[in-house]
Amino acid sequence: ELIQLHPSVRQFRVDAAQAHWRCGDPARARQLAESVLNRANFPLPATPNDFYCDGFANWFLGRQANADYDFERSGFPAGQHYRFLIE
């Protein structure tokens, strides 16, 4: 519902993807991840959180090199890397 109410917020899509992943629905998590990276939905990342969200989306899609690049650009602490949150 948050995605429908706030379609322009990347964070909500990434949060929903995490929930689906943890609930055993990786296919839906990947669909949400694809929507985050779709430039028709969101522009190129510009803020630390944008980079973090795009990186998380790349992580869900198995694009670890892209995910690591985005994570580095986000400036988030190492302990918040995606591998600690979904694996």
CSV table of C-alpha atoms in Angstrom, one decimal:
chain,number,residue,atom,x,y,z
A,1,GLU,CA,0.0,0.0,0.0
A,2,LEU,CA,2.9,2.4,0.7
A,3,ILE,CA,4.1,2.0,-2.8
A,4,GLN,CA,0.7,2.9,-4.2
A,5,LEU,CA,0.4,5.9,-2.0
A,6,HIS,CA,4.0,7.0,-2.6
A,7,PRO,CA,5.2,5.6,-5.9
A,8,SER,CA,8.1,8.0,-6.1
A,9,VAL,CA,9.8,6.8,-2.9
A,10,ARG,CA,12.6,4.2,-3.7
A,11,GLN,CA,12.9,3.2,-0.1
A,12,PHE,CA,9.4,1.8,0.2
A,13,ARG,CA,10.0,-0.4,-2.8
A,14,VAL,CA,13.3,-1.7,-1.4
A,15,ASP,CA,11.6,-2.3,2.0
A,16,ALA,CA,8.8,-4.2,0.3
A,17,ALA,CA,11.4,-6.3,-1.6
A,18,GLN,CA,13.1,-7.2,1.6
A,19,ALA,CA,9.8,-8.3,3.1
A,20,HIS,CA,8.9,-10.5,0.1
A,21,TRP,CA,12.4,-11.9,0.2
A,22,ARG,CA,12.2,-12.8,3.8
A,23,CYS,CA,8.7,-14.3,3.4
A,24,GLY,CA,9.9,-16.7,0.7
A,25,ASP,CA,8.8,-14.8,-2.4
A,26,PRO,CA,12.1,-13.9,-4.2
A,27,ALA,CA,10.3,-13.5,-7.5
A,28,ARG,CA,8.2,-10.6,-6.2
A,29,ALA,CA,11.3,-9.2,-4.5
A,30,ARG,CA,13.1,-9.2,-7.8
A,31,GLN,CA,10.1,-7.5,-9.6
A,32,LEU,CA,10.2,-4.7,-7.1
A,33,ALA,CA,14.0,-4.4,-7.5
A,34,GLU,CA,13.6,-4.1,-11.2
A,35,SER,CA,11.1,-1.3,-10.7
A,36,VAL,CA,13.6,0.6,-8.6
A,37,LEU,CA,16.2,0.4,-11.3
A,38,ASN,CA,13.8,1.3,-14.1
A,39,ARG,CA,14.7,4.8,-15.1
A,40,ALA,CA,11.1,5.4,-16.2
A,41,ASN,CA,10.2,5.1,-12.5
A,42,PHE,CA,13.3,6.8,-10.9
A,43,PRO,CA,16.1,9.0,-12.2
A,44,LEU,CA,19.8,8.1,-11.6
A,45,PRO,CA,20.7,8.1,-8.0
A,46,ALA,CA,21.6,11.5,-6.6
A,47,THR,CA,21.6,11.1,-2.8
A,48,PRO,CA,23.3,8.6,-0.5
A,49,ASN,CA,19.9,6.9,0.1
A,50,ASP,CA,19.3,6.7,-3.6
A,51,PHE,CA,22.6,4.9,-4.1
A,52,TYR,CA,21.8,2.6,-1.2
A,53,CYS,CA,18.4,1.7,-2.6
A,54,ASP,CA,19.7,1.1,-6.1
A,55,GLY,CA,22.5,-1.0,-4.7
A,56,PHE,CA,20.0,-3.1,-2.7
A,57,ALA,CA,18.0,-3.6,-5.8
A,58,ASN,CA,21.1,-4.7,-7.7
A,59,TRP,CA,21.8,-7.1,-4.8
A,60,PHE,CA,18.4,-8.7,-5.1
A,61,LEU,CA,19.0,-9.2,-8.8
A,62,GLY,CA,22.4,-10.9,-8.3
A,63,ARG,CA,24.4,-8.0,-9.6
A,64,GLN,CA,26.9,-7.9,-6.8
A,65,ALA,CA,29.5,-5.7,-8.5
A,66,ASN,CA,26.9,-3.0,-9.2
A,67,ALA,CA,25.5,-3.4,-5.7
A,68,ASP,CA,28.9,-3.0,-4.2
A,69,TYR,CA,29.6,0.1,-6.3
A,70,ASP,CA,26.3,1.7,-5.3
A,71,PHE,CA,26.9,0.8,-1.7
A,72,GLU,CA,30.3,2.5,-1.8
A,73,ARG,CA,28.8,5.6,-3.3
A,74,SER,CA,26.1,5.7,-0.6
A,75,GLY,CA,28.7,6.1,2.2
A,76,PHE,CA,26.7,3.9,4.5
A,77,PRO,CA,28.6,2.0,7.2
A,78,ALA,CA,30.0,-1.4,6.3
A,79,GLY,CA,27.7,-3.1,8.8
A,80,GLN,CA,24.7,-2.0,6.8
A,81,HIS,CA,25.8,-3.8,3.7
A,82,TYR,CA,23.0,-5.8,2.0
A,83,ARG,CA,24.7,-9.1,2.6
A,84,PHE,CA,24.1,-8.7,6.3
A,85,LEU,CA,20.5,-7.9,5.9
A,86,ILE,CA,19.1,-10.5,3.5
A,87,GLU,CA,21.4,-13.5,3.6
